[in-house]
Amino acid sequence: EMFDHAYNSYMDYAYPADELMPLSCRGRVRGLEPNRGDIDDSLGKFSLTLIDTLDTLVLLNKLDEFEEAVKKTVRDVRFDNDIVVSVFETNIRVLGGLLGAHVMADVLKQRGERMQWYRDELLHMAKELGYRLLPAFNTTSGLPYPRVNLRYGVVNPLSRTGTESDTCTACAGTTILEFAALSRLSGDPIFEEHARKAMDVLWEKRQRGSDLVGTVINIHNGDWVRRDSGVGAGIDSYYEYLMKAYILLGDKVYLNRFNTHYSAIMKYISQPPLLLNVHMHNPTINVRSWMDSLLAFFPGLQVLRGDLKPAIETHEMLYQVTKQHNFLPEAFTTEFRVHWGQHPLRPEFAESTYFLYKATGDPYYLNVGQSIVEKLNTHARVPCGFAAVQDVRTGTHEDRMDSFFLAEMFKYLYLLFSEKSQLPINIDDYIFTTEAHLLPVSLSTTQPPCHTNNTEPQAHEDDLFSYSCPSAQTLFPNNPTFAKTIRDSYKYLTGVGRAQQLKLVAEVSQTPEHEEVVPLIVQLISPPFLGRTVLTAGSAKFGMDLTKQEVSPIRHVETACLLPKLGACRKSTVTLEGSSSAETPLFQMVGDGEPTNDITVPLVFLFSKEGATLTATLQEHHNVDVLLLPKEKQLGKEKPEKLNIKFRLAKEGDFAEGETESTTIQLVLEQSETDTETNNEAASLMRENQETRSSPQKDPESSP
C-alpha cells in the first residue's frame, strides 16, 4: 500500500519527469526548478524514477504494472539528451535499472505467461546508455570523469564538462557489477574491461602500509586528494562492489582484495559499535568525530562476509539513533547528536535490517522493520507521496522524493516481511547492486575470469567465512539468544529508554555538558544601516574564534567565492535553497579532513535568505562595513541579566547566611518508612566499609 501510494503519485503527478516533488505534487524537471547543485546531476530527462522502479514492480508481484511500465520506457525514454549527468548515479540507477528490468522481463517471458512481445528492448537501451557513459573513462589513469554529457561526451567543446580533475573513490569503483553484467548479457566485453581497469587503479593506489584507500582521487595521475578513510560517503560502495563482484562474477581476485581491505577496516576504522574515519597514512588518528548515514549499509555487507557480531553491534547503534531522532540524520556525532539534520529517505538502514534478519532469523529485526514502516507513515507521508525530512529535529519536510526510495526501500521492507513462497522469483539466485537492482549470479558461468587481472596474495589470516556466506546454525548453534546478548550491551547507548536518575549538583555550571552552536551575527554598521540590519549566522570550527576575540569592523565584505586570496576557501560549498535561520537550526561549518590551522580569518555561515539579503546589499552599496560577533554582544541591544541558581542540601527551614524565605525555593524531599529503613541499612554498611578501609577519608563535602 505504501509503495502504491508513492509509485502512483509519481505516475499521476510527475511522469515523465525524472522525480516527483511530493509537496508541490508535480514533476521535477531539470532546468525548470532552482538548481540544487550536485544533487541534480542524477537527473537526465530520462524518466529516472520509472526506470529505477521497474524491477521493484516485479518483486512486489505487480506484474501487470511492470509490463505497462516497460512499454512506457521503451516508447518514451531517450538518451540522446544534451545534458550533463553523474556517471556514478546514472550507472547505478538507470543502467542498473534497465539491466534489472531486462532480467525480470526475460524470466517472465520464458515462463510463457506474459511479456511475449519483449525482444530485449531494455537490453538494447542499456547498451546505448553504456556507450554514452564510456567517454568518461577516457583518462590517462583509467579512472572515469565524474560527469559526462549524454550527447557530446567529455572532450567535445559542446559537452560543458571534462574540466574536473577529481572523483570520489566510490564514484570510480562502483561500475563493475553493471558494466560486467552489460558485457556478459550483450556479448560486448568493452564495458567490463573499463570497469575492471578502474578497480585495478584504486587497488594499486591503496596505502600499502594500512591497506586503506582515501575518499577523493585525481583521475589523471592517481594521487589522493582527500586522504580520510572510512566506510561511509565517498568510499562505501567501492568495498561493496569488491565483495559483490566476486559473488556475481566468480572472480577470486575481487574477494582477495575485499578481504585485504576488510581486515584493515576492522583493524582501524571499526571501533564497535562505531565506524570512524581515519587518516589512510596514519590510521591510528581519527579525522572527525561524526559519522554519516551512508555507513548504515555496512552491517549488511558484513552479513555477506559472515562477520555477524560487529554487524549486530553497529546495526543496534544505528537503531538506537533512529529511536532518538525518528530517522538517521545525514550525519551524527559519536555522542549520537545531530550533526547534519537532513534525511532524504535513505534505505541503507532497512537494507542492513533485512540482511540481519535473513542471517539470524531473529524476529527482533521484524520489529525494527515495523518501526521503519511506522515512522515513514507518521513523519514522511504526504498526500502526493513521501517527502524527505529537511531536519529530523524539527520534522520539517523537503520537496523531494528520490528515485532510490522506490528502488530500494520498498524492496528491502517487502522482502523483510515476505516468505520465499510469496515472491515471483527465487531471490537467492540474484545479487543486489548498490541501488538494489537484481542481477543473476549465473552470470559467473557465462565467461571465465580475466587472466590479466591478478592480485598478489595478501598476508591476512583467512577465517571461517572468508570464502562462504554466513550460516546461523554455524554461528549460533543451539543458542538463538546469541544475537540478543550482543545487542543488549548497546540497548541504552543513546540514553533513549534508560531510567532517568535524579542528580543533585553543588552548583549549576555555565558550561553545557555538550557543545552548543553559539549564534553569531553579521551586523551592518555603515550608513544607511547603522546597526539596524542584523543577520543571524552560524559559526565555523576553523578560523578566528569570534566568541573569544573582538573583531574590528570589516570593510569590503567578501563572499565565499572570493575567499581563495585569503587562503580560506575549500573546493565545494553547499547551498540550502530557501533556508533561513528562523526555520532551520544553526550548525557549524566543519573542515574537510585537511588541516585548518592555516585559516585565520573570521568566518561565519549564512543561510540562503540571509545570504541573499547580504548579496543584494553588496550589489547596491558595493562597500559595506560589518561587525562579526556573538548575538549576545549585538550593538545597541541591552544585555539580559543572568540568574545564578545554586543547590545545596539542608534541613527544612534551615537558611544559610544571606538567604531568606522570599529569595529561596525549597524542594522538600519526603521519605517513606521503607526508604528510611533502606537508608539506615546503607548508612550502617557504609560505616562498616569505612572502618575496614585503609585509605584516607574523603572530605565529606566532596562526596556524592
XYZ file of C-alpha atoms in Angstrom:
704
model
C 0.000 0.000 0.000
C 2.852 2.386 0.805
C 4.568 1.527 -2.471
C 1.335 2.082 -4.379
C 0.944 5.496 -2.758
C 4.481 6.531 -3.748
C 4.527 4.970 -7.236
C 1.044 6.112 -8.239
C 1.843 9.632 -7.034
C 4.888 9.688 -9.304
C 2.966 8.345 -12.285
C -0.045 10.631 -11.697
C 1.755 13.877 -10.908
C 5.327 13.631 -12.222
C 5.814 11.185 -15.125
C 7.660 11.564 -17.495
C 9.774 13.872 -15.304
C 12.758 12.343 -13.510
C 11.447 12.779 -9.977
C 8.338 13.644 -8.024
C 8.132 16.793 -5.912
C 5.725 15.427 -3.279
C 4.878 18.728 -1.599
C 4.191 20.546 -4.868
C 2.512 17.480 -6.450
C 4.408 17.904 -9.707
C 7.455 16.565 -11.506
C 10.992 17.859 -11.092
C 12.359 18.811 -14.498
C 15.990 19.876 -14.586
C 16.334 23.470 -15.700
C 12.778 24.395 -14.740
C 13.373 24.217 -10.969
C 16.025 26.056 -8.906
C 19.425 24.404 -9.278
C 20.330 22.203 -6.285
C 23.959 21.689 -7.269
C 25.415 18.172 -7.453
C 22.108 16.572 -6.427
C 20.655 17.492 -9.818
C 23.376 15.533 -11.645
C 21.171 12.464 -11.149
C 18.525 13.983 -13.413
C 18.977 13.362 -17.144
C 15.487 13.813 -18.601
C 15.192 10.021 -18.871
C 12.241 9.322 -16.505
C 14.678 8.328 -13.771
C 12.141 7.198 -11.160
C 10.282 4.936 -13.591
C 13.435 3.108 -14.725
C 14.743 2.852 -11.149
C 11.448 1.264 -10.045
C 10.931 -1.355 -12.782
C 12.287 -4.455 -11.032
C 10.642 -3.389 -7.760
C 7.298 -3.846 -9.522
C 8.180 -7.478 -10.270
C 9.379 -8.239 -6.766
C 6.138 -6.863 -5.316
C 4.119 -9.073 -7.686
C 2.794 -6.105 -9.669
C 3.333 -7.866 -12.982
C 0.645 -6.053 -14.974
C 2.064 -2.697 -13.851
C 5.557 -3.921 -14.755
C 4.578 -4.837 -18.294
C 2.877 -1.481 -18.777
C 5.893 0.377 -17.303
C 8.289 -1.441 -19.652
C 6.158 -0.427 -22.625
C 6.241 3.200 -21.424
C 10.010 3.067 -21.004
C 10.606 1.653 -24.480
C 8.153 4.105 -26.059
C 9.058 7.328 -24.234
C 12.621 7.291 -22.872
C 15.504 8.663 -24.949
C 19.167 9.123 -24.001
C 20.314 11.488 -26.769
C 19.989 14.453 -24.418
C 22.291 17.477 -24.261
C 22.608 17.232 -20.503
C 25.488 16.659 -18.062
C 24.875 13.796 -15.634
C 26.745 11.994 -12.893
C 28.454 8.859 -14.215
C 28.032 7.178 -10.825
C 24.323 7.946 -10.380
C 23.394 7.231 -13.996
C 25.200 3.904 -13.833
C 23.656 2.597 -10.613
C 20.154 3.996 -11.146
C 19.495 3.984 -14.896
C 21.880 1.392 -16.346
C 21.319 -0.852 -13.330
C 17.566 -0.275 -13.538
C 17.448 -1.230 -17.219
C 19.529 -4.370 -16.666
C 17.477 -5.491 -13.660
C 14.257 -4.915 -15.572
C 15.610 -6.778 -18.634
C 16.484 -9.777 -16.473
C 12.984 -9.758 -14.929
C 11.301 -9.341 -18.336
C 13.302 -12.266 -19.713
C 12.318 -14.502 -16.762
C 8.628 -13.660 -17.173
C 8.789 -14.206 -20.934
C 10.395 -17.627 -20.527
C 7.534 -18.693 -18.277
C 5.217 -18.073 -21.203
C 2.582 -16.164 -19.260
C 3.349 -12.549 -20.198
C 5.905 -10.270 -21.930
C 5.710 -12.431 -25.071
C 6.158 -9.288 -27.157
C 9.501 -8.456 -25.481
C 12.561 -8.555 -27.765
C 15.366 -7.380 -25.442
C 14.450 -3.728 -25.942
C 15.647 -2.804 -22.413
C 18.993 -4.511 -23.007
C 19.453 -2.526 -26.228
C 18.672 0.674 -24.306
C 21.183 -0.334 -21.633
C 23.853 -0.910 -24.273
C 23.184 2.503 -25.823
C 23.462 4.156 -22.412
C 26.648 2.214 -21.687
C 28.248 3.611 -24.837
C 27.186 7.126 -23.819
C 28.950 6.658 -20.455
C 32.175 5.219 -21.917
C 33.754 8.594 -22.895
C 34.073 9.344 -19.162
C 36.705 6.586 -18.936
C 38.986 8.258 -21.474
C 41.619 9.379 -18.938
C 45.324 8.622 -18.623
C 44.726 6.625 -15.434
C 41.570 4.769 -16.430
C 39.606 6.351 -13.593
C 36.415 7.900 -15.004
C 35.455 11.555 -15.065
C 32.710 12.221 -12.532
C 30.337 13.660 -15.176
C 29.547 13.132 -18.823
C 27.317 14.813 -21.377
C 24.915 12.180 -22.708
C 25.039 13.654 -26.220
C 28.526 15.155 -26.511
C 30.634 13.084 -24.114
C 33.509 14.783 -22.287
C 36.101 16.411 -24.570
C 33.684 17.875 -27.114
C 33.563 21.708 -26.853
C 29.791 21.432 -26.508
C 29.938 18.988 -23.583
C 30.171 21.612 -20.795
C 32.201 19.144 -18.733
C 35.601 17.475 -18.735
C 37.405 20.123 -16.680
C 37.188 18.123 -13.452
C 40.345 16.590 -12.056
C 38.969 14.691 -9.052
C 36.414 11.991 -8.349
C 35.371 10.086 -5.262
C 36.564 6.528 -4.676
C 33.034 5.149 -4.759
C 32.319 7.101 -7.959
C 35.230 5.378 -9.721
C 34.816 1.985 -8.063
C 31.080 1.352 -8.414
C 30.669 0.291 -12.048
C 31.908 -3.297 -12.158
C 28.546 -5.001 -11.450
C 26.529 -3.061 -14.026
C 29.271 -2.877 -16.670
C 30.235 -6.550 -16.324
C 26.577 -7.610 -16.448
C 26.087 -5.468 -19.565
C 29.130 -7.056 -21.211
C 28.042 -10.602 -20.405
C 24.409 -10.053 -21.401
C 25.249 -8.181 -24.619
C 28.434 -10.008 -25.599
C 30.493 -6.792 -25.815
C 33.498 -7.000 -23.421
C 34.424 -3.292 -23.591
C 32.254 -2.280 -20.622
C 33.673 -4.861 -18.215
C 37.224 -4.046 -19.349
C 36.852 -0.356 -18.453
C 35.234 -1.080 -15.099
C 37.952 -3.613 -14.226
C 40.652 -1.095 -15.128
C 39.188 1.492 -12.725
C 39.034 -1.119 -9.941
C 42.649 -2.103 -10.654
C 43.816 1.507 -10.331
C 42.092 2.004 -6.971
C 43.644 -1.228 -5.708
C 47.121 -0.187 -6.865
C 46.724 3.250 -5.263
C 45.753 1.907 -1.821
C 48.059 2.881 1.010
C 50.315 -0.169 1.254
C 51.045 0.266 4.946
C 47.414 0.332 6.056
C 45.639 -1.233 3.021
C 43.132 1.639 3.177
C 42.008 3.999 0.421
C 41.195 7.701 0.587
C 37.949 9.477 -0.274
C 38.850 11.601 -3.337
C 41.419 10.788 -6.017
C 42.895 12.652 -9.007
C 41.609 10.976 -12.175
C 44.673 11.944 -14.245
C 47.641 10.983 -12.067
C 46.022 8.823 -9.374
C 47.197 10.992 -6.469
C 44.958 11.109 -3.417
C 43.233 14.451 -2.926
C 41.434 13.598 0.327
C 43.156 11.029 2.484
C 40.485 10.416 5.106
C 39.334 6.811 5.007
C 36.076 5.284 6.231
C 33.176 3.130 5.053
C 30.613 5.904 4.515
C 30.101 8.610 1.899
C 32.742 8.721 -0.833
C 34.074 5.175 -0.343
C 31.138 2.950 0.689
C 30.148 1.108 -2.497
C 33.763 0.531 -3.608
C 34.104 -2.013 -0.808
C 30.600 -3.321 -1.505
C 31.385 -3.913 -5.183
C 34.609 -5.795 -4.455
C 32.651 -8.343 -2.422
C 29.690 -8.490 -4.789
C 31.870 -8.671 -7.903
C 33.213 -11.948 -6.542
C 29.677 -13.228 -5.935
C 28.368 -12.109 -9.347
C 31.405 -12.880 -11.498
C 33.106 -15.709 -9.609
C 36.485 -13.963 -9.832
C 38.526 -14.667 -6.705
C 40.674 -11.584 -7.374
C 37.893 -9.380 -6.045
C 37.412 -11.484 -2.914
C 41.133 -11.365 -2.109
C 41.086 -7.578 -2.430
C 37.953 -7.271 -0.340
C 39.350 -9.477 2.423
C 42.542 -7.401 2.500
C 40.592 -4.155 2.806
C 38.175 -5.709 5.300
C 40.996 -6.715 7.629
C 42.233 -3.099 7.548
C 38.724 -1.747 8.181
C 38.254 -3.968 11.216
C 41.703 -3.052 12.491
C 41.492 0.728 12.135
C 38.005 2.016 11.259
C 35.767 -0.323 13.250
C 35.597 0.825 16.852
C 32.481 -1.124 17.890
C 29.795 -0.095 17.638
C 31.214 2.950 15.808
C 32.765 3.209 12.336
C 35.053 6.240 12.365
C 37.056 7.881 9.591
C 40.829 7.725 9.976
C 43.790 9.061 8.013
C 44.820 6.474 5.421
C 48.552 7.103 6.033
C 48.248 7.242 9.816
C 45.157 5.168 10.621
C 45.548 5.470 14.377
C 44.268 9.060 14.092
C 40.527 9.739 13.815
C 39.960 12.634 11.416
C 36.478 13.600 12.620
C 34.052 12.982 15.455
C 30.941 12.261 13.413
C 29.570 9.554 11.139
C 27.377 9.826 8.051
C 24.212 7.831 7.453
C 25.512 6.069 4.329
C 27.633 3.782 6.500
C 24.363 2.121 7.568
C 24.820 -0.251 4.605
C 27.951 -1.735 6.173
C 26.290 -4.179 8.606
C 24.535 -5.695 5.580
C 27.884 -6.121 3.828
C 29.310 -7.686 6.986
C 26.450 -10.190 6.873
C 27.542 -11.202 3.347
C 31.069 -11.524 4.726
C 29.748 -13.693 7.578
C 31.013 -11.373 10.329
C 27.784 -11.048 12.272
C 28.931 -9.850 15.690
C 30.156 -6.383 14.571
C 27.204 -6.207 12.155
C 24.785 -6.684 15.051
C 26.669 -4.140 17.159
C 26.721 -1.368 14.561
C 23.136 -2.014 13.490
C 21.946 -1.785 17.087
C 23.765 1.531 17.500
C 22.040 2.838 14.370
C 18.662 1.603 15.621
C 19.145 3.494 18.875
C 19.888 6.659 16.873
C 16.636 6.210 14.921
C 14.770 5.806 18.200
C 16.149 9.147 19.317
C 15.589 11.081 16.076
C 12.911 9.004 14.203
C 15.292 8.665 11.241
C 19.040 8.523 10.738
C 20.298 12.101 10.324
C 22.636 12.583 7.367
C 25.428 12.869 9.936
C 25.566 12.375 13.693
C 28.312 12.693 16.288
C 29.979 9.973 18.295
C 27.724 11.136 21.146
C 24.746 10.462 18.799
C 23.704 14.094 18.462
C 22.626 15.543 15.131
C 25.465 16.906 13.012
C 23.520 17.333 9.742
C 19.783 17.048 10.234
C 18.559 16.076 6.755
C 17.073 12.651 5.997
C 16.316 12.084 2.291
C 14.524 8.752 2.964
C 17.706 6.724 2.600
C 17.265 2.912 2.547
C 20.618 1.696 3.909
C 19.349 1.025 7.434
C 16.416 -1.016 6.078
C 18.883 -2.892 3.853
C 21.031 -3.964 6.800
C 17.923 -4.862 8.795
C 16.813 -7.215 6.012
C 20.202 -8.924 5.754
C 20.473 -9.388 9.521
C 17.015 -10.944 9.674
C 17.892 -13.345 6.875
C 21.137 -14.321 8.607
C 19.771 -14.741 12.130
C 16.050 -15.391 11.764
C 15.663 -13.245 14.859
C 12.139 -11.683 14.955
C 13.695 -8.662 16.661
C 14.595 -7.405 13.198
C 10.968 -7.689 12.087
C 10.184 -5.252 14.900
C 12.916 -2.930 13.649
C 11.353 -3.096 10.186
C 7.955 -2.345 11.659
C 9.360 0.790 13.310
C 10.753 1.925 9.928
C 7.329 1.467 8.319
C 5.519 3.316 11.098
C 7.927 6.250 11.108
C 7.722 6.631 7.346
C 3.927 6.741 7.508
C 3.889 9.072 10.501
C 6.656 11.512 9.653
C 7.251 11.341 5.866
C 3.929 10.509 4.246
C 2.172 13.394 2.463
C -0.849 13.483 0.115
C 1.338 13.166 -3.010
C 3.821 10.524 -1.911
C 6.562 10.583 0.734
C 8.651 13.683 1.395
C 12.256 13.819 2.558
C 12.818 15.263 6.019
C 14.689 18.566 5.937
C 15.670 18.366 9.609
C 14.986 15.440 11.927
C 14.982 17.812 14.914
C 12.019 19.811 13.635
C 10.338 17.279 11.344
C 10.059 19.807 8.507
C 9.722 18.349 5.018
C 11.682 18.887 1.830
C 10.008 18.855 -1.602
C 11.917 15.777 -2.677
C 11.314 12.048 -3.199
C 14.444 10.475 -4.659
C 14.150 7.533 -7.034
C 16.126 5.298 -4.664
C 13.199 5.400 -2.238
C 11.124 3.343 -4.695
C 14.064 1.318 -5.999
C 15.446 0.215 -2.636
C 13.342 0.997 0.425
C 10.271 -0.950 -0.647
C 12.307 -3.888 -1.945
C 14.032 -4.421 1.381
C 10.930 -3.842 3.502
C 8.776 -6.138 1.336
C 11.433 -8.853 1.379
C 11.829 -8.483 5.133
C 8.169 -9.326 5.760
C 7.683 -11.858 2.934
C 8.150 -15.590 2.746
C 10.093 -17.009 -0.199
C 6.944 -18.715 -1.492
C 5.264 -15.304 -1.861
C 7.899 -13.987 -4.280
C 7.680 -14.357 -8.071
C 11.391 -15.260 -8.292
C 13.916 -17.166 -6.191
C 15.685 -14.250 -4.541
C 18.740 -16.415 -3.753
C 19.561 -16.564 -7.460
C 20.305 -12.834 -7.558
C 22.729 -10.303 -6.132
C 21.634 -6.785 -5.218
C 23.520 -3.880 -6.749
C 24.094 -0.844 -4.547
C 20.778 0.500 -5.910
C 19.102 -2.857 -5.094
C 18.745 -3.881 -8.739
C 18.704 -7.630 -9.300
C 21.460 -9.304 -11.328
C 21.612 -13.124 -11.700
C 24.606 -14.857 -10.118
C 24.503 -17.248 -13.086
C 26.482 -14.584 -14.976
C 29.607 -16.026 -13.335
C 29.346 -19.073 -15.581
C 28.995 -17.170 -18.862
C 32.615 -16.057 -19.059
C 35.841 -17.132 -17.286
C 37.692 -14.709 -15.002
C 40.033 -12.233 -16.700
C 43.526 -13.760 -16.569
C 45.302 -10.408 -16.702
C 43.515 -9.210 -13.600
C 45.723 -10.645 -10.872
C 46.098 -9.779 -7.224
C 49.124 -10.868 -5.252
C 48.273 -12.981 -2.176
C 47.861 -10.879 0.941
C 49.219 -11.685 4.378
C 45.883 -11.604 6.178
C 44.501 -14.603 8.025
C 41.516 -16.372 6.499
C 38.709 -17.218 8.852
C 35.674 -19.476 8.739
C 33.788 -17.075 6.488
C 36.490 -15.764 4.146
C 35.036 -17.776 1.280
C 31.455 -18.522 2.300
C 28.187 -16.891 3.274
C 27.081 -16.931 6.913
C 25.178 -19.793 8.469
C 23.059 -19.027 11.513
C 23.380 -22.671 12.562
C 27.180 -22.422 12.496
C 27.252 -19.037 14.193
C 24.602 -19.687 16.833
C 24.475 -23.453 17.389
C 21.590 -24.189 19.763
C 21.767 -20.623 21.046
C 19.112 -18.447 19.394
C 19.629 -15.727 22.017
C 23.226 -15.074 20.975
C 22.293 -12.052 18.853
C 20.296 -10.668 21.768
C 23.268 -10.892 24.124
C 25.289 -8.800 21.665
C 22.520 -6.217 21.275
C 21.862 -5.849 24.975
C 25.271 -4.268 25.501
C 24.127 -1.330 23.340
C 20.482 -1.165 24.369
C 20.716 2.231 26.057
C 23.614 3.598 24.045
C 21.952 6.928 23.253
C 20.079 7.262 26.552
C 16.674 6.605 24.990
C 14.642 4.292 27.205
C 17.096 4.336 30.093
C 15.629 5.018 33.516
C 16.409 8.605 34.369
C 18.319 9.372 37.563
C 17.927 12.491 39.708
C 21.250 14.201 40.362
C 21.807 16.989 42.895
C 24.775 19.150 41.966
C 26.547 21.705 44.089
C 26.181 24.491 41.515
C 24.635 24.825 38.092
C 27.526 25.011 35.633
C 27.555 27.680 32.957
C 29.218 25.214 30.552
C 26.744 22.763 28.982
C 27.706 19.118 29.018
C 27.725 19.112 25.217
C 28.986 21.634 22.729
C 26.334 24.093 21.563
C 26.327 26.166 18.403
C 26.746 29.767 19.552
C 24.603 32.086 17.387
C 26.680 34.761 15.683
C 25.517 37.823 13.789
C 26.580 39.898 10.825
C 25.647 43.454 11.857
C 25.739 46.098 9.123
C 27.040 49.294 10.732
C 27.879 51.605 7.824
C 25.272 54.126 6.571
C 22.412 53.815 5.915
C 22.121 50.712 8.131
C 23.810 51.978 11.322
C 23.447 48.632 13.089
C 19.745 48.196 12.379
C 20.272 45.307 9.927
C 21.319 42.182 11.784
C 21.718 38.774 10.104
C 21.892 35.637 12.249
C 24.850 33.442 11.316
C 26.419 30.117 12.212
C 29.989 29.687 13.358
C 32.942 27.728 11.987
C 35.183 25.216 13.720
C 38.133 26.791 11.924
C 39.358 30.336 11.548
C 39.193 33.003 14.250
C 37.023 32.151 17.280
C 34.580 35.055 17.350
C 33.283 34.104 20.788
C 36.718 34.822 22.294
C 38.182 37.585 20.123
C 36.953 41.065 19.344
C 36.999 41.874 15.627
C 37.320 45.390 14.298
C 34.733 46.434 11.706
C 35.363 44.642 8.422
C 35.231 46.565 5.180
C 34.751 45.282 1.638
C 32.796 42.192 2.664
C 33.866 39.200 0.571
C 31.542 36.377 -0.432
C 32.708 32.752 -0.251
C 33.708 32.550 -3.906
C 36.237 35.381 -3.456
C 37.975 33.852 -0.452
C 40.876 31.971 -2.091
C 43.116 35.035 -1.802
C 42.593 34.861 1.957
C 43.646 31.209 1.996
C 40.326 30.143 3.398
C 38.290 28.606 0.604
C 37.543 24.924 0.244
C 36.701 23.260 -3.016
C 32.955 22.972 -2.549
C 30.120 24.848 -0.929
C 26.597 23.675 -0.142
C 23.602 25.914 -0.683
C 20.446 25.094 1.258
C 17.904 26.645 -1.077
C 15.223 28.677 0.701
C 16.718 28.093 4.143
C 16.771 30.741 6.858
C 17.944 30.990 10.448
C 14.329 31.342 11.559
C 13.316 27.968 10.109
C 16.491 25.875 10.111
C 18.541 25.015 13.233
C 22.014 26.527 13.214
C 25.016 24.298 12.695
C 28.756 24.798 12.491
C 30.921 24.683 9.395
C 33.496 21.930 9.811
C 36.686 21.083 7.988
C 37.007 18.576 5.157
C 39.587 16.385 6.864
C 42.513 18.549 5.776
C 44.415 20.723 8.311
C 42.712 24.051 9.026
C 45.487 25.742 11.006
C 46.256 27.988 8.035
C 42.801 29.581 8.207
C 42.974 32.622 10.454
C 40.366 34.967 9.022
C 36.980 35.264 10.779
C 34.338 33.174 9.015
C 30.596 32.793 9.511
C 27.866 30.806 7.783
C 24.704 32.456 6.440
C 21.596 30.566 5.363
C 20.110 31.201 1.933
C 17.706 34.023 2.845
C 20.185 35.944 4.999
C 22.864 35.401 2.345
C 20.543 36.819 -0.304
C 19.989 39.909 1.859
C 23.730 40.476 2.214
C 24.347 39.852 -1.502
C 21.656 42.323 -2.500
C 23.132 44.884 -0.096
C 26.611 44.459 -1.594
C 25.267 44.858 -5.102
C 23.534 48.105 -4.146
C 26.158 49.713 -1.894
C 29.373 47.979 -3.100
C 31.311 48.575 0.143
C 29.665 47.675 3.436
C 31.144 47.755 6.936
C 30.034 44.907 9.176
C 30.672 43.517 12.615
C 31.004 39.788 13.175
C 30.238 38.964 16.791
C 28.187 36.711 19.074
C 24.490 37.542 19.067
C 24.516 38.382 22.762
C 27.047 41.176 22.112
C 24.963 42.865 19.407
C 25.451 46.639 19.362
C 22.510 48.641 20.638
C 20.957 45.735 22.479
C 20.602 45.562 26.239
C 22.363 42.590 27.752
C 19.984 40.359 29.716
C 20.651 39.884 33.383
C 21.937 36.460 34.339
C 20.314 34.417 37.049
C 22.627 32.183 39.037
C 20.987 29.255 40.799
C 22.738 27.202 43.457
C 21.599 23.948 45.003
C 22.551 22.628 48.411
C 21.181 20.015 50.749
C 19.787 21.312 54.025
C 17.144 20.611 56.611
C 13.746 22.148 56.015
C 13.706 25.802 57.101
C 17.476 25.945 57.522
C 18.669 29.110 55.703
C 22.320 29.936 55.080
C 23.743 33.403 55.594
C 22.190 35.861 53.147
C 19.246 33.575 52.315
C 15.676 34.480 53.168
C 12.385 32.744 52.636
C 11.434 35.240 49.905
C 14.532 34.520 47.758
C 14.780 30.790 48.304
C 12.888 27.946 46.679
C 12.827 24.865 48.886
C 12.381 21.411 47.380
C 11.318 19.118 50.226
C 12.346 15.502 49.746
C 9.945 13.236 51.633
C 10.933 9.742 52.710
C 8.672 6.775 53.224
C 9.238 4.337 56.100
C 10.678 1.836 53.621
C 13.126 4.436 52.286
C 14.194 5.291 55.842
C 14.882 1.650 56.673
C 16.831 1.220 53.437
C 18.892 4.352 54.067
C 19.623 3.237 57.665
C 20.869 -0.111 56.361
C 23.006 1.645 53.727
C 24.464 4.019 56.329
C 25.329 1.096 58.598
C 27.013 -0.742 55.716
C 28.953 2.408 54.747
C 30.286 2.768 58.318
C 31.477 -0.854 58.249
C 33.276 -0.269 54.926
C 34.901 2.920 56.178
C 36.205 1.162 59.296
C 37.934 -1.517 57.214
C 39.275 0.830 54.509
C 42.944 1.687 54.863
C 42.966 4.696 52.537
C 42.493 8.261 53.927
C 38.896 9.509 54.366
C 37.476 11.885 51.768
C 36.273 15.335 52.660
C 32.567 14.675 53.376
C 31.541 17.832 51.466
C 33.133 16.493 48.279
C 31.391 13.125 48.475
C 28.454 12.472 46.150
